[in-house]
Structure formats: structure tokens, C-alpha cells
Amino acid sequence: MAKKRKKDLEIKRENVWLKLKKDDLKKVEITGEKLLNFMEAKTEREVVAKVKELAIKQGFVDINRVSKIKPGMKLFAVNREKTIALIVVGRRRISEGLNLVVSHTDAPRLDLKQMPLVEDSGSELCFLDTHYYGGIKNYQWVSIPLELRGVFVLESGKKVEVSIGEKEGIFFMIPDLPPHLDDNVQGKRKLLPGIKGEELNVLAGSIPHDTEKSPLKLNVLRILNQKYGITEEDFVSAELELVPAWKPAYLGFDKGLIAAYGLDDRVCVFASVEAISGLKVPDRTCIAYAVDKEEIGSDTNTSVTSMFLENLVRKLIQMEKGHAGYVEVLDALLSSKAVSADVKPGVDPIYKGVYDATNAVYVNHGMGLTRGPYHGGKKGANEANAEFLHQMRVILDNAKVPWQFGNSGRMDEGGGGTVARYLATRGMEVVDAGVPMIAMHAPVEIVGKVDVFSAVKGFRAFFEYPF
Ligand code: MN
Ligand code: MN
């Protein structure tokens, strides 16, 4: 027996840039440009609107406008403007299983409280009171330009979208203490949380309306009323998010990285949409499903735990053969394969100590595959089965997708979760895969262009695989 050489025995970690073909280089550039455009969407509703717009351009049709499906048909289904599924119908029966790539549309941010407008009469400044959404580091959200996006539903039932920011030449900000005065109040605090939740108050106005009680708040309400027809009570039926006002941009002299707000997990939403848009007629029906509320535990009717997926499968079966029974829906779910598409913490060399170097993912090393993510004694892990991981290896290698394997960080350093486990409870095979990221959950997050390209390629190979 011939002696195996080193390269046959050891996993080789490689920078994708060094092995890109000329053709692929061009695709990487185009992917980067498209992602920059996609990241202009900064709320889950905006993301869904953007995906829908892109899908319609690619020939996807609203599922409610179709009564019968046939192979190759492209459909989309939306749940409450915050969740969207793009579907490409395959050759095989729905009950034989689906290939799903599931990402999430929501991102950490500051939500407005239901009664957000507060006036500080002593200082004569008006503030918006916020409640953080998802795992943020409070101190990162202070002293940065913010913009307000979201919807109001007025008393009349009319829905009003707002996006107040750069276009109006306006931004909002949480003012920080000057270094001249921070010795005692902030100097004695730990970095985390550093800024308390109740200190996340956003400066929003300074001109009094007249000499009445709370003149500053009144003035803000007057402006909002003039422009949008809003009264204070309308804040009760609203979803308003303060998000970083920066525009998505390349990072670094070589433009290899992309920096934008909300890349967790919109980079995977983007990659799954790109992947499914390029499909011809797949063997199994494919769904790129972007869900909401992952960052706060997936417990709402727009999250992955909602019955939207079951109902979608029911509809597809009905459109395939005229009627759908519970058993067929179960069959479809149990025979499905899923990629839980979410970002992974890539090694940040400034804090090397928190990563497990041999079990970590690295930026520019391709799409990351993981058995985690988890914390403590593997809590929250999906623990993909060895047999399914084998299939994924084969799929990615055959399609020449640059990929790597790695977990979240060193043991006992913390951890996280994804939607994987909620898909797994439906009986399907699930693996976590996605784009390595630096500065996850910061107001601006960072990914590598080549990794986004790899994810698109990987998700497409997965969609095309005839399990
Ligand atoms: Mn995520
Ligand atoms: Mn996250």
C-alpha cells in the first residue's frame, strides 16, 4: 500500500482569494456590488420588500395567484410583511421532501417604546425612549448616527411607512458623557453593559412649540402630524426601529470586506435569494425561507416556530394534487433537508484568545459549516447527524464550493443559537452553514466578499442536490 502524503491526510485551510479562477473573480465583484445594494434594507419589512422586488424581477409569482403547480414554477409567499419564502417547484412530489435554506430577516437594533416621546423640561431637550432588540452591546449604540424606520398604523387603519434619516438630512443620536465628566458615573462601571438600558435615550428635538406644558414634545408631534398624520396614540400601533444611519460600504484598501448594518443575517438572506434565483428545474422543491424574530428567541407568528411553513407545505401539496392531508404534510417535513443559514463568528485576531483556533471559522476561507452553535454543555446545539454532514461534504466538494468547518468560539466563552433546532424538531435533517463574520451584532458588521460568493455557490449546490 502506498504511503499517503500529508496533503491527502490533513485538512488544508486556504484563503479563497488565492485559488479563485478568473471567471469567479468577476462573480465575486458582482456579488459584492449586489450585496451593498441589498443592505440598504434595514428593517425586516424592508428586507422582505427587497426580496420580493428581486424575486418578481426573476419571474417569481405570488403563490396566491396560482392554483396548480408544475416543475420549474417560481413562487413567493409572504407572512405579515416580515417573513418571505421563495419557492422553485421540483420534479418530484412535495411529500418526498423539500430542500430548505432558512435565514433570518431581523437584526439587533433599538426599538421605540410604545410611548417613546419624553421631554426633559430642565434641559429643554426631547428624547425618544428605546428598548433594545436582540443582543446588543449598549455602549456601541451611543454617539453614532441613527435613523428611524418602520410603520405606523393610524386610528383610521391607514398604514404609514416612515424612513427618517439621510434623505431628510436628519439623524438621531444617543448623547454620551464627555470625557471631562465621566470619571465617577462611567469610569467606575464595567465595559458591559457600560451604558444601562434605560440610558439608551435618543435625542430627537429641541425647539419648543409654544409656552404650553411639554412644548418640545408637542412640537415633535406637530411635525409628525403635519407630515404623516400621526398623533401620540398612534405610537401604540407602530413598529419603529432606530438603526445605524451609515451606508453599506467596502472595508479596507483592497475592498475585500463589506461593512454594513444588519449583515447578521441579511447576508444569508441575500445569498439564499441569489442561490434560488439561479435554479433551473430542481429535482426536489426548493425553498429559500427568510424568517423573523430569530434574535429574540423565535417565539412569534413571524418566526421559524410559526405554522407558516406547515401551511405553505399544505398549500403546495394541495396545488400539486388537489387535496392535502396531514400525513402528507408530515411526510414532506420529515423527508426535508435544511440548511440553517446564519453567520458565524470568524476569528478576530485582536481577541484571538476567545476562539478555538483549530475549530474556528476564518474570514475569506469560504462558507462555514458547523455542528453548533451552542454554549455550555452544547446547549442549544442542533448537532447535525454525521450522515447528513457527510452528504453536505460531498455536495460542497463536488460543486467545488470553498467551505470550512468550525464552531462559535472557545468553550465557556459564551455562545449563541440559530433557527436550526426549530427545524430539527420538525424531523428534517438540518445543518448550520453561513458566512463568517467579524464584529457580529455591532452597529456595523463585517464579512468577506469571497465568503458571500461561496455561500451563494454552496446554497445553490444544496438546492440542486437530489437527496
Ligand atoms: Mn443570526
Ligand atoms: Mn444574531
Coordinates of C-alpha atoms and ligand atoms in Angstrom, one line a residue:
M1 CA 0.0 0.0 0.0
A2 CA 1.4 3.4 -1.0
K3 CA 2.2 5.7 1.8
K4 CA -0.4 8.6 2.0
R5 CA 1.1 12.0 1.7
K6 CA 0.5 14.9 4.0
K7 CA -1.9 16.6 1.7
D8 CA -4.1 13.5 1.5
L9 CA -4.3 13.2 5.2
E10 CA -4.7 16.7 6.6
I11 CA -7.4 19.3 6.1
K12 CA -5.9 22.2 4.4
R13 CA -7.1 25.7 5.4
E14 CA -6.9 28.0 2.4
N15 CA -7.6 31.6 1.6
V16 CA -10.2 31.6 -1.1
W17 CA -8.7 34.6 -2.9
L18 CA -5.6 32.5 -3.7
K19 CA -7.5 29.9 -5.6
L20 CA -10.2 31.9 -7.4
K21 CA -10.5 31.4 -11.1
K22 CA -10.6 34.5 -13.4
D23 CA -14.3 33.8 -14.1
D24 CA -15.1 33.6 -10.4
L25 CA -13.2 36.8 -9.6
K26 CA -15.7 38.7 -11.7
K27 CA -18.6 36.9 -10.0
V28 CA -17.2 37.9 -6.6
E29 CA -17.1 41.5 -7.6
I30 CA -20.7 41.4 -8.9
T31 CA -21.8 39.6 -5.7
G32 CA -20.2 42.4 -3.6
E33 CA -22.0 45.1 -5.5
K34 CA -25.3 43.4 -5.3
L35 CA -24.9 42.8 -1.5
L36 CA -24.1 46.5 -1.0
N37 CA -27.4 47.4 -2.7
F38 CA -29.3 44.7 -0.7
M39 CA -28.0 46.0 2.6
E40 CA -29.8 49.4 2.1
A41 CA -32.8 47.5 3.5
K42 CA -32.5 48.0 7.3
T43 CA -35.7 46.6 8.8
E44 CA -37.3 43.1 8.4
R45 CA -40.1 44.7 6.4
E46 CA -37.7 46.5 4.1
V47 CA -35.8 43.2 3.6
V48 CA -38.9 41.4 2.7
A49 CA -39.9 44.1 0.3
K50 CA -36.5 44.0 -1.3
V51 CA -36.5 40.2 -1.6
K52 CA -40.0 40.4 -3.2
E53 CA -38.9 43.0 -5.6
L54 CA -35.8 41.0 -6.7
A55 CA -37.9 37.8 -6.9
I56 CA -40.6 39.4 -9.1
K57 CA -37.8 40.5 -11.5
Q58 CA -36.6 36.9 -11.6
G59 CA -40.1 35.7 -12.6
F60 CA -41.3 34.6 -9.1
V61 CA -45.1 34.8 -8.8
D62 CA -47.3 35.3 -5.7
I63 CA -48.5 31.9 -4.6
N64 CA -52.0 33.2 -4.0
R65 CA -52.3 33.9 -7.8
V66 CA -51.6 30.3 -8.8
S67 CA -53.9 27.3 -8.4
K68 CA -51.8 24.5 -9.8
I69 CA -48.0 23.9 -9.6
K70 CA -45.7 22.3 -12.1
P71 CA -42.0 21.6 -12.1
G72 CA -39.8 24.7 -12.6
M73 CA -42.5 27.1 -11.4
K74 CA -41.2 30.0 -9.3
L75 CA -43.4 31.2 -6.4
F76 CA -43.2 33.5 -3.4
A77 CA -45.2 33.6 -0.2
V78 CA -45.1 36.4 2.4
N79 CA -46.1 36.3 6.1
R80 CA -47.1 39.7 7.6
E81 CA -44.5 41.6 5.6
K82 CA -41.7 40.3 7.7
T83 CA -41.1 36.7 6.5
I84 CA -40.8 35.6 2.9
A85 CA -40.4 32.2 1.2
L86 CA -39.2 31.9 -2.4
I87 CA -40.1 28.5 -3.9
V88 CA -38.9 26.7 -7.0
V89 CA -41.0 23.7 -7.7
G90 CA -39.1 20.5 -8.3
R91 CA -39.7 17.4 -10.4
R92 CA -40.5 15.1 -7.5
R93 CA -43.6 15.1 -5.3
I94 CA -43.7 17.6 -2.4
S95 CA -44.3 14.8 0.1
E96 CA -40.9 13.4 -0.9
G97 CA -39.3 16.3 0.9
L98 CA -38.0 19.8 0.3
N99 CA -34.6 21.4 0.2
L100 CA -34.8 24.4 2.5
V101 CA -32.3 27.2 3.2
V102 CA -33.6 29.2 6.2
S103 CA -32.1 32.6 7.1
H104 CA -33.5 35.5 9.2
T105 CA -34.6 39.0 8.3
D106 CA -34.3 40.6 11.7
A107 CA -31.2 42.2 13.2
P108 CA -30.3 43.7 16.6
R109 CA -31.4 47.3 16.9
L110 CA -33.2 49.8 19.2
D111 CA -37.0 49.7 19.1
L112 CA -39.0 52.6 20.2
K113 CA -41.0 52.0 23.4
Q114 CA -44.8 52.3 22.9
M115 CA -44.8 55.8 24.5
P116 CA -41.4 56.9 23.3
L117 CA -41.6 60.7 23.4
V118 CA -40.2 62.2 26.5
E119 CA -39.4 65.8 27.2
D120 CA -36.8 66.9 29.8
S121 CA -38.1 70.2 30.8
G122 CA -35.0 71.2 32.7
S123 CA -32.6 70.8 29.7
E124 CA -35.3 71.7 27.2
L125 CA -34.4 68.6 25.1
C126 CA -36.8 66.0 23.7
F127 CA -35.9 62.3 23.6
L128 CA -37.1 59.0 22.1
D129 CA -37.2 56.3 24.7
T130 CA -36.0 52.9 23.4
H131 CA -35.9 49.3 24.2
Y132 CA -33.0 47.3 22.7
Y133 CA -33.9 44.3 20.5
G134 CA -31.6 41.3 20.4
G135 CA -28.1 41.0 21.8
I136 CA -26.5 44.4 21.6
K137 CA -23.6 45.9 23.5
N138 CA -25.3 49.1 24.7
Y139 CA -22.1 51.2 24.6
Q140 CA -21.7 50.6 20.8
W141 CA -25.0 52.4 20.1
V142 CA -24.1 55.6 21.8
S143 CA -22.7 58.6 19.9
I144 CA -23.4 57.1 16.5
P145 CA -25.8 58.5 13.9
L146 CA -29.2 56.7 13.8
E147 CA -32.2 56.8 11.6
L148 CA -35.8 55.9 12.2
R149 CA -37.5 53.4 10.1
G150 CA -40.8 51.5 10.4
V151 CA -44.6 51.7 10.2
F152 CA -47.4 53.4 12.0
V153 CA -51.0 52.1 11.7
L154 CA -53.1 55.2 12.3
E155 CA -56.5 55.2 14.0
S156 CA -58.2 55.1 10.6
G157 CA -56.4 51.9 9.8
K158 CA -54.1 53.5 7.2
K159 CA -50.6 52.2 7.3
V160 CA -47.9 54.8 7.1
E161 CA -44.2 53.9 6.4
V162 CA -41.5 56.1 7.8
S163 CA -37.9 56.3 6.9
I164 CA -36.4 59.4 8.5
G165 CA -32.8 59.8 8.0
E166 CA -30.2 60.8 5.4
K167 CA -32.8 61.8 2.8
E168 CA -34.1 64.5 5.0
G169 CA -30.7 65.4 6.2
I170 CA -31.7 64.2 9.7
F171 CA -30.1 61.9 12.1
F172 CA -30.8 60.8 15.7
M173 CA -28.2 60.1 18.4
I174 CA -27.8 58.9 22.0
P175 CA -25.5 61.5 23.5
D176 CA -22.6 60.2 25.6
L177 CA -20.9 61.9 28.5
P178 CA -17.8 64.0 27.7
P179 CA -14.5 62.5 28.9
H180 CA -14.3 65.6 31.1
L181 CA -17.2 64.4 33.2
D182 CA -17.2 60.6 33.1
D183 CA -14.7 59.8 35.9
N184 CA -17.3 58.8 38.5
V185 CA -20.5 57.9 36.7
Q186 CA -19.0 55.8 33.8
G187 CA -15.4 55.4 34.9
K188 CA -16.4 53.0 37.7
R189 CA -18.5 50.8 35.5
K190 CA -17.5 47.7 33.7
L191 CA -17.4 47.8 29.9
L192 CA -20.5 45.6 29.9
P193 CA -23.2 46.8 30.0
G194 CA -21.4 50.1 30.4
I195 CA -24.4 52.1 29.3
K196 CA -27.6 51.0 31.0
G197 CA -30.6 50.0 29.0
E198 CA -32.6 52.9 30.4
E199 CA -29.8 55.3 29.3
L200 CA -30.4 54.5 25.7
N201 CA -32.4 57.7 25.1
V202 CA -32.2 59.2 21.7
L203 CA -32.1 62.9 21.2
A204 CA -35.0 63.8 18.9
G205 CA -35.9 67.5 19.3
S206 CA -35.0 70.9 20.7
I207 CA -37.4 73.6 19.5
P208 CA -40.5 74.4 21.7
H209 CA -43.9 74.7 20.1
D210 CA -45.1 77.5 22.3
T211 CA -45.2 78.1 26.0
E212 CA -47.6 75.3 26.9
K213 CA -46.7 72.3 29.0
S214 CA -44.2 70.0 27.3
P215 CA -43.7 72.3 24.4
L216 CA -40.8 70.3 22.8
K217 CA -42.7 67.1 22.6
L218 CA -45.7 69.0 21.2
N219 CA -43.5 70.4 18.5
V220 CA -42.2 67.0 17.5
L221 CA -45.8 65.7 17.5
R222 CA -46.9 68.7 15.4
I223 CA -44.2 67.9 12.8
L224 CA -45.1 64.2 12.7
N225 CA -48.8 65.1 12.4
Q226 CA -48.2 67.5 9.5
K227 CA -46.0 65.1 7.6
Y228 CA -47.7 61.7 8.4
G229 CA -51.0 62.4 10.1
I230 CA -49.7 60.8 13.3
T231 CA -50.9 61.6 16.9
E232 CA -49.2 60.3 20.0
E233 CA -51.6 57.5 20.4
D234 CA -50.6 56.1 17.0
F235 CA -47.2 55.2 18.5
V236 CA -49.1 52.4 20.3
S237 CA -49.9 50.7 17.0
A238 CA -46.5 51.1 15.4
E239 CA -43.2 49.2 14.8
L240 CA -40.4 51.7 14.8
E241 CA -36.7 50.9 14.8
L242 CA -33.7 53.0 15.2
V243 CA -30.9 51.7 13.0
P244 CA -27.4 52.9 12.2
A245 CA -27.5 55.7 9.6
W246 CA -24.3 54.6 7.8
K247 CA -24.5 53.4 4.3
P248 CA -23.2 49.9 3.4
A249 CA -19.6 50.1 2.1
Y250 CA -16.5 48.2 1.3
L251 CA -13.9 48.0 4.0
G252 CA -10.2 48.2 3.5
F253 CA -7.9 49.5 0.8
D254 CA -8.5 46.4 -1.3
K255 CA -12.3 46.4 -0.9
G256 CA -12.2 42.7 0.1
L257 CA -14.6 43.1 3.0
I258 CA -18.1 44.5 3.3
A259 CA -19.2 46.6 6.2
A260 CA -22.9 47.2 6.8
Y261 CA -25.6 47.2 9.5
G262 CA -27.6 44.0 9.8
L263 CA -25.4 41.6 7.9
D264 CA -26.4 39.1 10.6
D265 CA -28.4 37.6 9.0
R266 CA -29.3 39.6 5.8
V267 CA -26.1 38.4 4.1
C268 CA -27.5 34.9 4.3
V269 CA -30.9 36.1 3.2
F270 CA -29.2 37.6 0.2
A271 CA -27.1 34.5 -0.5
S272 CA -30.1 32.2 -0.4
V273 CA -32.1 34.5 -2.7
E274 CA -29.2 34.6 -5.1
A275 CA -28.9 30.9 -5.0
I276 CA -32.5 30.1 -5.6
S277 CA -32.9 32.7 -8.3
G278 CA -30.3 30.9 -10.4
L279 CA -32.1 27.4 -10.3
K280 CA -33.3 25.7 -13.3
V281 CA -35.8 22.8 -12.7
P282 CA -34.6 21.2 -9.4
D283 CA -35.2 17.5 -8.5
R284 CA -36.8 18.4 -5.2
T285 CA -38.8 21.5 -4.5
C286 CA -36.6 24.2 -3.1
I287 CA -37.4 27.0 -0.6
A288 CA -35.4 30.0 0.4
Y289 CA -37.2 30.9 3.6
A290 CA -36.3 34.1 5.5
V291 CA -37.9 34.2 8.9
D292 CA -38.3 37.0 11.5
K293 CA -37.6 37.3 15.3
E294 CA -34.6 35.0 15.4
E295 CA -32.7 37.5 17.5
I296 CA -35.2 37.4 20.3
G297 CA -35.9 33.6 20.5
S298 CA -38.1 32.7 17.6
D299 CA -41.4 32.7 19.5
T300 CA -43.7 34.8 17.4
N301 CA -46.0 34.2 14.5
T302 CA -43.5 35.6 12.0
S303 CA -40.6 33.4 13.4
V304 CA -39.5 30.0 12.4
T305 CA -41.6 28.3 15.0
S306 CA -44.8 29.7 13.4
M307 CA -47.0 27.3 11.4
F308 CA -46.4 29.3 8.3
L309 CA -44.1 26.6 6.9
E310 CA -46.5 23.8 7.6
N311 CA -49.3 25.8 5.9
L312 CA -47.0 26.5 2.9
V313 CA -46.3 22.8 2.5
R314 CA -50.0 22.1 2.8
K315 CA -50.7 24.7 0.1
L316 CA -48.1 23.3 -2.2
I317 CA -49.4 19.7 -1.9
Q318 CA -52.9 21.0 -2.5
M319 CA -51.8 22.8 -5.6
E320 CA -50.0 19.6 -6.7
K321 CA -52.8 17.1 -6.4
G322 CA -56.0 18.9 -5.4
H323 CA -56.0 18.0 -1.8
A324 CA -53.6 17.7 1.1
G325 CA -53.7 15.5 4.2
Y326 CA -51.9 15.9 7.5
V327 CA -49.9 12.8 6.8
E328 CA -48.5 14.2 3.5
V329 CA -47.5 17.4 5.2
L330 CA -45.7 15.4 7.8
D331 CA -44.1 13.2 5.2
A332 CA -42.8 16.3 3.4
L333 CA -41.3 17.8 6.6
L334 CA -39.8 14.6 7.8
S335 CA -38.1 14.0 4.4
S336 CA -36.8 17.5 4.1
K337 CA -33.2 18.7 4.3
A338 CA -32.4 22.1 5.6
V339 CA -29.5 24.5 5.9
S340 CA -29.9 26.9 8.8
A341 CA -28.2 29.8 7.0
D342 CA -26.7 32.1 9.6
V343 CA -23.5 34.0 10.1
K344 CA -20.6 32.5 12.2
P345 CA -18.1 34.4 14.3
G346 CA -14.9 34.5 12.3
V347 CA -11.6 34.8 14.1
D348 CA -10.9 38.3 15.1
P349 CA -7.1 38.4 15.7
I350 CA -7.4 41.2 18.2
Y351 CA -9.2 38.8 20.6
K352 CA -7.6 35.5 19.5
G353 CA -8.0 34.1 23.0
V354 CA -11.7 33.6 22.8
Y355 CA -11.6 31.5 19.6
D356 CA -10.6 27.9 19.4
A357 CA -8.1 28.2 16.5
T358 CA -8.5 24.7 15.2
N359 CA -12.2 24.7 15.5
A360 CA -13.0 28.2 14.3
V361 CA -14.1 29.7 11.0
Y362 CA -11.9 32.3 9.3
V363 CA -12.9 35.2 7.1
N364 CA -12.1 34.6 3.4
H365 CA -11.9 30.8 3.9
G366 CA -15.3 30.2 2.4
M367 CA -18.7 29.2 3.7
G368 CA -18.7 27.9 7.3
L369 CA -20.3 24.7 8.3
T370 CA -20.9 23.9 12.0
R371 CA -22.4 21.4 14.3
G372 CA -23.1 24.1 16.8
P373 CA -23.6 26.9 17.6
Y374 CA -24.0 26.3 21.3
H375 CA -23.0 27.3 24.7
G376 CA -22.1 25.4 27.9
G377 CA -22.6 21.7 27.6
K378 CA -23.6 22.1 23.9
K379 CA -26.9 23.8 25.0
G380 CA -29.0 25.0 22.1
A381 CA -27.0 22.9 19.6
N382 CA -28.6 21.3 16.6
E383 CA -25.9 18.7 16.3
A384 CA -26.3 17.7 12.7
N385 CA -26.1 14.0 12.2
A386 CA -22.8 12.5 10.9
E387 CA -24.7 11.0 7.9
F388 CA -26.1 14.4 6.9
L389 CA -22.8 16.1 7.4
H390 CA -21.3 13.5 5.1
Q391 CA -23.9 14.4 2.4
M392 CA -23.1 18.1 2.8
R393 CA -19.3 17.4 2.4
V394 CA -20.0 15.5 -0.8
I395 CA -22.3 18.2 -2.2
L396 CA -19.9 21.0 -1.5
D397 CA -16.8 19.2 -2.7
N398 CA -18.5 18.1 -5.9
A399 CA -19.6 21.6 -6.6
K400 CA -16.1 22.9 -5.8
V401 CA -17.5 25.3 -3.1
P402 CA -14.9 26.8 -0.8
W403 CA -16.0 25.7 2.7
Q404 CA -14.6 25.3 6.1
F405 CA -15.8 23.7 9.4
G406 CA -15.8 25.5 12.7
N407 CA -17.7 26.4 15.8
S408 CA -18.5 29.6 17.6
G409 CA -15.6 30.0 20.0
R410 CA -13.7 28.5 22.9
M411 CA -15.7 26.5 25.4
D412 CA -17.1 28.6 28.2
E413 CA -16.6 31.9 26.4
G414 CA -20.3 32.3 25.7
G415 CA -22.2 31.1 22.7
G416 CA -25.3 31.6 20.6
G417 CA -28.1 29.8 18.7
T418 CA -29.8 29.7 15.4
V419 CA -33.1 28.5 14.0
A420 CA -31.6 25.1 13.3
R421 CA -33.1 23.4 16.3
Y422 CA -36.6 24.5 15.4
L423 CA -36.3 23.0 12.0
A424 CA -34.9 19.8 13.5
T425 CA -37.9 19.4 15.8
R426 CA -40.0 19.0 12.6
G427 CA -37.9 15.9 11.9
M428 CA -35.8 17.1 9.0
E429 CA -32.1 16.9 8.7
V430 CA -30.5 20.3 9.5
V431 CA -27.0 21.7 9.3
D432 CA -25.9 25.2 10.2
A433 CA -24.0 26.9 7.5
G434 CA -23.2 30.5 6.6
V435 CA -20.9 33.4 6.2
P436 CA -18.0 34.0 8.7
M437 CA -18.4 37.4 10.3
I438 CA -16.3 39.9 12.3
A439 CA -17.9 42.2 14.8
M440 CA -21.1 40.3 15.0
H441 CA -24.1 42.3 16.4
A442 CA -22.1 45.6 16.3
P443 CA -23.9 48.5 14.6
V444 CA -21.6 47.8 11.6
E445 CA -20.7 44.1 10.9
I446 CA -18.1 42.8 8.6
V447 CA -18.0 39.9 6.1
G448 CA -15.6 38.9 3.3
K449 CA -16.8 39.1 -0.3
V450 CA -15.4 35.7 -1.3
D451 CA -17.3 34.1 1.6
V452 CA -20.6 35.6 0.4
F453 CA -19.8 34.2 -3.1
S454 CA -19.0 30.8 -1.5
A455 CA -22.3 30.8 0.3
V456 CA -24.3 31.5 -2.8
K457 CA -22.5 28.7 -4.6
G458 CA -22.9 26.4 -1.6
F459 CA -26.6 27.1 -1.1
R460 CA -27.2 26.6 -4.8
A461 CA -25.4 23.2 -4.8
F462 CA -27.5 22.2 -1.8
F463 CA -30.7 23.3 -3.6
E464 CA -29.8 21.3 -6.7
Y465 CA -28.9 18.1 -4.8
P466 CA -31.4 15.2 -5.5
F467 CA -31.4 13.7 -1.9
Ligands
MN1 MN -28.1 35.3 13.0
MN2 MN -27.6 37.3 15.6

